[in-house]
Tab-separated table of C-alpha atoms in Angstrom:
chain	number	residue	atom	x	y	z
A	1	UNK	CA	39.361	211.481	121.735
A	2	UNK	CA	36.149	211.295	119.998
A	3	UNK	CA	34.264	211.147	123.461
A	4	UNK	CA	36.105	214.363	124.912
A	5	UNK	CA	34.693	215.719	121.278
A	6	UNK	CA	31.386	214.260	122.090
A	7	UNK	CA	31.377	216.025	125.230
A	8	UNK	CA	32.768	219.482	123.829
A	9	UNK	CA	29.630	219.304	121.389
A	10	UNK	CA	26.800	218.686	124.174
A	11	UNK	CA	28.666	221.052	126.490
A	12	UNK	CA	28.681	223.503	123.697
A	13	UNK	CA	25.002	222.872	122.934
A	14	UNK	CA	23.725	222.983	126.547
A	15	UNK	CA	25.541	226.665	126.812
A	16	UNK	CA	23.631	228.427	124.168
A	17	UNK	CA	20.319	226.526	125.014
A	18	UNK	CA	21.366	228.125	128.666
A	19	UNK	CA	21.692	230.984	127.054
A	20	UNK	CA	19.065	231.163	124.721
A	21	UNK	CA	16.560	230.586	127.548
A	22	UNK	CA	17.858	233.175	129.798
A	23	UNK	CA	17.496	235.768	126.741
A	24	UNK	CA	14.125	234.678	126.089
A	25	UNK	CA	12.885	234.378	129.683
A	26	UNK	CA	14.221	237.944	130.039
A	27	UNK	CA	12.409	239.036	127.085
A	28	UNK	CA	9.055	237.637	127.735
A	29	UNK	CA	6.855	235.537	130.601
A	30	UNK	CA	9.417	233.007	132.008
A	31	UNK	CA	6.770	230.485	132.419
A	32	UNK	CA	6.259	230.074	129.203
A	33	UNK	CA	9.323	229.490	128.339
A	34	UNK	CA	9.966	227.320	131.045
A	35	UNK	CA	6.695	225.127	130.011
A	36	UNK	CA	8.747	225.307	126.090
A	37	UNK	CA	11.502	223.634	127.363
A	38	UNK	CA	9.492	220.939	129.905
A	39	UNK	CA	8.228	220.171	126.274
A	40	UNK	CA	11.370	219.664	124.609
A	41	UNK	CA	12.566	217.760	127.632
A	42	UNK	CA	8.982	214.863	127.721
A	43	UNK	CA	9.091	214.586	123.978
A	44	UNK	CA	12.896	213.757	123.755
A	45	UNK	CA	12.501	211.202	126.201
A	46	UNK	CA	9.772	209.507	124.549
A	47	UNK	CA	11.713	209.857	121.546
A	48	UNK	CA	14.300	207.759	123.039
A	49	UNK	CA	11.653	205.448	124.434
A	50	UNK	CA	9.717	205.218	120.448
A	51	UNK	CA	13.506	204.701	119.194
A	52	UNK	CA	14.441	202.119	120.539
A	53	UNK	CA	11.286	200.189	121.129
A	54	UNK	CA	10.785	200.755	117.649
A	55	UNK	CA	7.421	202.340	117.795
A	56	UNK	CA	7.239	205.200	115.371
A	57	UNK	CA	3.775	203.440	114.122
A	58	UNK	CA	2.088	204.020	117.014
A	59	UNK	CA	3.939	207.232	118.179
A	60	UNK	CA	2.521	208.913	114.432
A	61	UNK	CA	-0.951	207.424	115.092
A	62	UNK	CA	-1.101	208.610	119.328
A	63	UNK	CA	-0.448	212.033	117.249
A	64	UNK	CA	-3.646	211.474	115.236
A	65	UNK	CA	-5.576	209.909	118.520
A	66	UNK	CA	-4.569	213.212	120.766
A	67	UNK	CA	-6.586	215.103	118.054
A	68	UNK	CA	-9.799	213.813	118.725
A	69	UNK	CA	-8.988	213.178	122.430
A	70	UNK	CA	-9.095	217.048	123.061
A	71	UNK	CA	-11.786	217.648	120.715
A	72	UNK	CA	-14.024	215.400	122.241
A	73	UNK	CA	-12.733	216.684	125.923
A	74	UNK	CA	-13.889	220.135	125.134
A	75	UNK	CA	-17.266	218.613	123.966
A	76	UNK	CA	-17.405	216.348	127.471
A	77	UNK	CA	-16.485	219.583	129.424
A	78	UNK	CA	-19.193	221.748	128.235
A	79	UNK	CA	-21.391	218.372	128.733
A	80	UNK	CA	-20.652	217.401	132.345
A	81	UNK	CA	-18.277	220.255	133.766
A	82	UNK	CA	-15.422	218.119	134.106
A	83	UNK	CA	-12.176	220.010	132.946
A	84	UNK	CA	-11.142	218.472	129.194
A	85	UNK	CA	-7.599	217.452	129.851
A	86	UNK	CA	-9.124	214.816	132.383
A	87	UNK	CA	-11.755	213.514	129.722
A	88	UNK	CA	-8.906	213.819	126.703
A	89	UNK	CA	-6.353	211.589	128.740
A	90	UNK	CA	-8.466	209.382	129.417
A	91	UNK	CA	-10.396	208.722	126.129
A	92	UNK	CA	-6.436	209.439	124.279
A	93	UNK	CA	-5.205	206.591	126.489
A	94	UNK	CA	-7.992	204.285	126.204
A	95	UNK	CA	-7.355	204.207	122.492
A	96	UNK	CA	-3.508	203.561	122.695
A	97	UNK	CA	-3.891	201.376	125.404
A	98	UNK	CA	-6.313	199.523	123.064
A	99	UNK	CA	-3.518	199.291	120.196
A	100	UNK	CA	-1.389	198.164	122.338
A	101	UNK	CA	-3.713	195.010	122.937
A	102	UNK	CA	-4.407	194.273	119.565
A	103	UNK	CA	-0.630	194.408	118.862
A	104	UNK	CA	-0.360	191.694	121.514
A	105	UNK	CA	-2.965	189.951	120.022
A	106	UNK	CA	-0.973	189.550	117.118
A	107	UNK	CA	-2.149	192.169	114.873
A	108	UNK	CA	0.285	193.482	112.545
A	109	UNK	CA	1.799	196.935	114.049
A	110	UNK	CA	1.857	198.681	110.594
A	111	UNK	CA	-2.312	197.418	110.470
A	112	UNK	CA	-3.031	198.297	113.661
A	113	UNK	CA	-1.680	201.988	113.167
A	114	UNK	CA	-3.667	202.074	110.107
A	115	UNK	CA	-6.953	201.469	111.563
A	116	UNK	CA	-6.007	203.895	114.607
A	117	UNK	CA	-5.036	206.750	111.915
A	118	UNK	CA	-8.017	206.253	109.814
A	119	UNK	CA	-10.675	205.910	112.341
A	120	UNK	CA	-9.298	208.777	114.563
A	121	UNK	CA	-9.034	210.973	111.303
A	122	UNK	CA	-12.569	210.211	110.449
A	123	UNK	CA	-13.972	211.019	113.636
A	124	UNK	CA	-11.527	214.212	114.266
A	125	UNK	CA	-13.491	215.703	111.545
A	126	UNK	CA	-17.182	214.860	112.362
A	127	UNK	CA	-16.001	215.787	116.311
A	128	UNK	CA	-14.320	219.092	115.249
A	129	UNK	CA	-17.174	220.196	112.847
A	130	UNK	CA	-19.652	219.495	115.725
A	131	UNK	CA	-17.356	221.976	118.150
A	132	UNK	CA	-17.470	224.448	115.826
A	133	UNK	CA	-20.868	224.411	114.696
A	134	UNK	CA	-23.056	222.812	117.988
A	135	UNK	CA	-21.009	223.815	120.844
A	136	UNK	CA	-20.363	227.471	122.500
A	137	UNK	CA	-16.594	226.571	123.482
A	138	UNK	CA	-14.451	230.014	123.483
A	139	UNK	CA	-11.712	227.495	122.383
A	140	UNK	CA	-8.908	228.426	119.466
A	141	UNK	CA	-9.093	225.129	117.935
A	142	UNK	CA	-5.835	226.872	115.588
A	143	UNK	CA	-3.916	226.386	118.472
A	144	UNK	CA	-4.178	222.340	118.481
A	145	UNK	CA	-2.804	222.257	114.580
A	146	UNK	CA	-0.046	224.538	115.154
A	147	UNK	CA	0.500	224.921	118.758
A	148	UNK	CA	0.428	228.090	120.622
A	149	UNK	CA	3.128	228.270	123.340
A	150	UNK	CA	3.178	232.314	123.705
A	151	UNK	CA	-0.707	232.292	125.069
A	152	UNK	CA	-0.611	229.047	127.170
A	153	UNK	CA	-3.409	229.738	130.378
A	154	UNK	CA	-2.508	229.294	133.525
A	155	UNK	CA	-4.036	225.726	133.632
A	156	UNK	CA	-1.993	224.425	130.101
A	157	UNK	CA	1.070	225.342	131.974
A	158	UNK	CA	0.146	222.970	135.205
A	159	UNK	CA	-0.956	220.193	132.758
A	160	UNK	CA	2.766	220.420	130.987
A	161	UNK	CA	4.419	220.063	134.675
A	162	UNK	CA	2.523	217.319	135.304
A	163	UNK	CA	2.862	215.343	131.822
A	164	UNK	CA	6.538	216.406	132.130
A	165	UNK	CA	7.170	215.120	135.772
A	166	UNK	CA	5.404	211.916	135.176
A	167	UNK	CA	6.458	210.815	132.294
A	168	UNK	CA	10.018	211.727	133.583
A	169	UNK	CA	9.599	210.257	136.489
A	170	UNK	CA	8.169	207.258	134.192
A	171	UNK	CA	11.852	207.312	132.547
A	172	UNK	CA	14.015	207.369	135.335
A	173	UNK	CA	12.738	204.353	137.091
A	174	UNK	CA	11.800	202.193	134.051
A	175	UNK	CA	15.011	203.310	131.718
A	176	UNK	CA	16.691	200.435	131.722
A	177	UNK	CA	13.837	197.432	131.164
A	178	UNK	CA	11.947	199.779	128.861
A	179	UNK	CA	15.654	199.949	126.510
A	180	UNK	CA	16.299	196.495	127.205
A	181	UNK	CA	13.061	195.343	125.675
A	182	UNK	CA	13.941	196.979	122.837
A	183	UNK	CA	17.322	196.111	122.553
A	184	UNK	CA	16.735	192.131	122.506
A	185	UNK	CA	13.337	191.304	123.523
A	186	UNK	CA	13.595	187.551	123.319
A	187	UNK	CA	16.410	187.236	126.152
A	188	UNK	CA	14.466	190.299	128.155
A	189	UNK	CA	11.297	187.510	128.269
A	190	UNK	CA	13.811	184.837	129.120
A	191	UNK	CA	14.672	186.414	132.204
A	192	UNK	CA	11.585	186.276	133.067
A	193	UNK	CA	10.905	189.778	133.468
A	194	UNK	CA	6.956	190.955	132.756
A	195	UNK	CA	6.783	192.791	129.255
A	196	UNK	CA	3.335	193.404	129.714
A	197	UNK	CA	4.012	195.571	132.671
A	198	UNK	CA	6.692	197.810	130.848
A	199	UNK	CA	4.877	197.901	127.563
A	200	UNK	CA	1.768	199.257	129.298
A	201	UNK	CA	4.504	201.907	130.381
A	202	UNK	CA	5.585	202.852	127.065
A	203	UNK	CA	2.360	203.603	125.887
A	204	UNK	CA	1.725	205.321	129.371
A	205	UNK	CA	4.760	207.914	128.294
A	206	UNK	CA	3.639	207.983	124.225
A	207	UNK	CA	-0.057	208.520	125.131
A	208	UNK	CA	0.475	211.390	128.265
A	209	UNK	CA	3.370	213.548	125.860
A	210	UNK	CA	1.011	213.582	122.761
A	211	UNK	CA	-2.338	214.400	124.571
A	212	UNK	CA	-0.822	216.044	127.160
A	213	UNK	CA	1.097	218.692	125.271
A	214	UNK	CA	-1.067	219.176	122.115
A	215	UNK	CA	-1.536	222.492	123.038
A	216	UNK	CA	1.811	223.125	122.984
A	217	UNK	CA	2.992	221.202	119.986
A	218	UNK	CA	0.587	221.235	117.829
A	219	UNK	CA	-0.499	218.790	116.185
A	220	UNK	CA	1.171	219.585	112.664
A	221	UNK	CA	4.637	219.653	114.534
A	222	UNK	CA	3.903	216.116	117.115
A	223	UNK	CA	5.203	214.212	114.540
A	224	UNK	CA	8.541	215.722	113.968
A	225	UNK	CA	9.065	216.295	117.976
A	226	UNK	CA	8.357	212.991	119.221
A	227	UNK	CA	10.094	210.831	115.698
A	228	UNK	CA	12.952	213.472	115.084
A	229	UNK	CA	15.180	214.084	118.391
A	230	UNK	CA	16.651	210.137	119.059
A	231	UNK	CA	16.596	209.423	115.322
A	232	UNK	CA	19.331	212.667	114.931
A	233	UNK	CA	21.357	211.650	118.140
A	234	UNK	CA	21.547	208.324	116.430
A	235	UNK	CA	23.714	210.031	113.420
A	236	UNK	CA	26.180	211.900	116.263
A	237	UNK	CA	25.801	209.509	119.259
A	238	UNK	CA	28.165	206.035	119.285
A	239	UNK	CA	26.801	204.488	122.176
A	240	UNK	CA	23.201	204.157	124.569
A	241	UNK	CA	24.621	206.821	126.646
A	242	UNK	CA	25.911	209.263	124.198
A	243	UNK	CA	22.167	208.702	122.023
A	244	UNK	CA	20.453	209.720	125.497
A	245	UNK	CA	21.814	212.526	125.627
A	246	UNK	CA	22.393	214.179	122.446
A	247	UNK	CA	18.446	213.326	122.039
A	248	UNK	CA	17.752	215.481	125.229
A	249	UNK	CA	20.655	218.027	124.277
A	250	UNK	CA	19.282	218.420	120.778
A	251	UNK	CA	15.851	219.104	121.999
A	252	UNK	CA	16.080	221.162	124.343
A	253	UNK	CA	18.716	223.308	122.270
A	254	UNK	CA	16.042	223.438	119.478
A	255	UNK	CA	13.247	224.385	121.764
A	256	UNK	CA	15.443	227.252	123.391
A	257	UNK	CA	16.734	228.287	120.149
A	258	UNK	CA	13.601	227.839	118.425
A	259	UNK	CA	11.488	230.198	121.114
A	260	UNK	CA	14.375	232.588	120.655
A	261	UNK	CA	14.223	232.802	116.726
A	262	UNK	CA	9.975	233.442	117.118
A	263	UNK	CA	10.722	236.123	119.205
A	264	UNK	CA	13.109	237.689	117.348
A	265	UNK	CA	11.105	237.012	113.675
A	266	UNK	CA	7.303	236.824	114.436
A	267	UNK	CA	6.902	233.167	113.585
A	268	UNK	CA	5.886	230.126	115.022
A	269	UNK	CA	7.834	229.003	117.931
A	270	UNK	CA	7.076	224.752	117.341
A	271	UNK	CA	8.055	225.834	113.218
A	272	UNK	CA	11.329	226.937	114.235
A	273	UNK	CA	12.372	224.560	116.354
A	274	UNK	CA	11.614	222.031	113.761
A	275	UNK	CA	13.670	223.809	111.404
A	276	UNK	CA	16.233	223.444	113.481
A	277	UNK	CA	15.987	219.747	114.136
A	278	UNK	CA	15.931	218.941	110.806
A	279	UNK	CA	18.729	220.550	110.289
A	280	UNK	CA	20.635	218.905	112.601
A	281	UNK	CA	19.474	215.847	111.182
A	282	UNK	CA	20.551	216.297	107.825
A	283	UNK	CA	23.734	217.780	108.448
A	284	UNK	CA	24.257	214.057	110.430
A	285	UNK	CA	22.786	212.525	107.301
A	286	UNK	CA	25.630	214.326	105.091
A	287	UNK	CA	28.424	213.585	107.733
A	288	UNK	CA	27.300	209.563	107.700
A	289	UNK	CA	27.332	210.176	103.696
A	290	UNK	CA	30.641	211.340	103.395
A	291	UNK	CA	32.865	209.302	105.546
């Protein structure tokens, strides 16, 4: 009984997200609100990845490291004439990639996130002051802190296919190791399995969503879009399965519904859909509460 319920709620969900992204598609440039929804879609499933391998440290401080990634991209570009998503993935990655090894080192995970928030933070500002002030870059830089999906270019809305498809693709063929590592990490090494491998993998997905779709986020809203989606499905969800996919359902039904609302109201499209995850979450807060 409770999973036909389960299934009447995502079934429900998934028909006004269909819906809501029809209406809005109809309404304004498809594409866009096609590249909304390959959003909701990457940063749910590195929500579920962050979940359960119990990285919200380093998810928050990737969020602080895409920041000065694109910053200093645009400065490369204008430098060398290489386009600044290349240069921002690869300096965003470098630096998770690099957390990642002093967390294997032993460093503390709560330390190393520290260091990686305050040194990014630092240099965000010197980098972004210097774009301003030094560089002739017709860039909004408004868009990075609170995201600007209704006047994505052309080339923003290729960059979002790709994150989305790889880090999909990413998903679907390293699911189950990825979850198990998570799950019990001790009997995962046991088996003999290489951690290393799958590790590099998770930071692979955290480091593409948050550089990757910056531009789409923002970098006010990151936080909430990459912690929030799994951590609600946890307070609905009673299994693996069912957490999967009320984290994906939930998403994408905020992203629709949320792209829907700015239309409608003239506000920000990543605002709204927060809204609307948060409410979900603490409406699955209250429900835990009371019973």
């Amino acid at each position: 009984m409770r999973l036909d319920k389960a299934r009447l709620v995502l079934v429900f969900l998934a028909t006004i997200t269909v819906v809501a992204s029809i209406v809005s598609a109809l309404s304004f440039d498809p594409r866009k609100v096609a590249t909304y929804l390959m959003m909701g879609l990457t940063f749910s499933l590195t929500s579920i990845i962050v979940y359960y391998r119990k990285m919200e440290f380093l998810a928050s401080s990737a969020t602080h490291t895409s920041l000065l990634a694109v910053i200093t991209g645009l400065m490369l570009e204008f430098l060398t004439g290489v386009q600044f998503p290349v240069w921002s993935l690869l300096i965003g990655l470098l630096i998770i990639y690099l957390a990642g090894i002093l967390i294997r080192r032993g460093l503390e995970p709560n330390n190393t996130s520290a260091i990686i928030v305050a040194s990014t933070s630092a240099f965000s500002v010197i980098g972004g002051y210097l774009l301003i002030t030094s560089f002739p870059v017709s860039y909004n830089l408004n868009s990075l802190f609170l995201g600007d999906p209704l006047l994505l270019s052309s080339r923003d809305v290729f960059l979002a296919f790709l994150v989305t498809m790889t880090v999909l693709i990413i998903f679907i063929l390293s699911m189950y190791e990825i979850l198990s590592l998570g799950i019990d990490e001790v009997s995962v090494k046991l088996l003999g399995l290489r951690t290393g491998v799958y590790d590099a993998l998770t930071y692979t997905i955290i480091g593409l969503t948050s550089i990757g779709l910056l531009r789409v986020s923002g970098y006010i809203l990151q936080h909430v879009l990459i912690l929030l989606p799994a951590i609600t499905a946890s307070f609905y969800s009673r299994s693996g399965k069912e957490l999967i996919l009320y984290s994906i359902t939930l998403s994408l039904f905020s992203c629709s519904f949320g792209f829907l609302l700015s239309l409608q109201f003239n506000l920000s499209p990543t605002g709204l859909t927060g809204v609307v995850l948060v409410a979900f979450m603490v409406n699955g807060v209250l429900r835990r509460w009371m019973k």
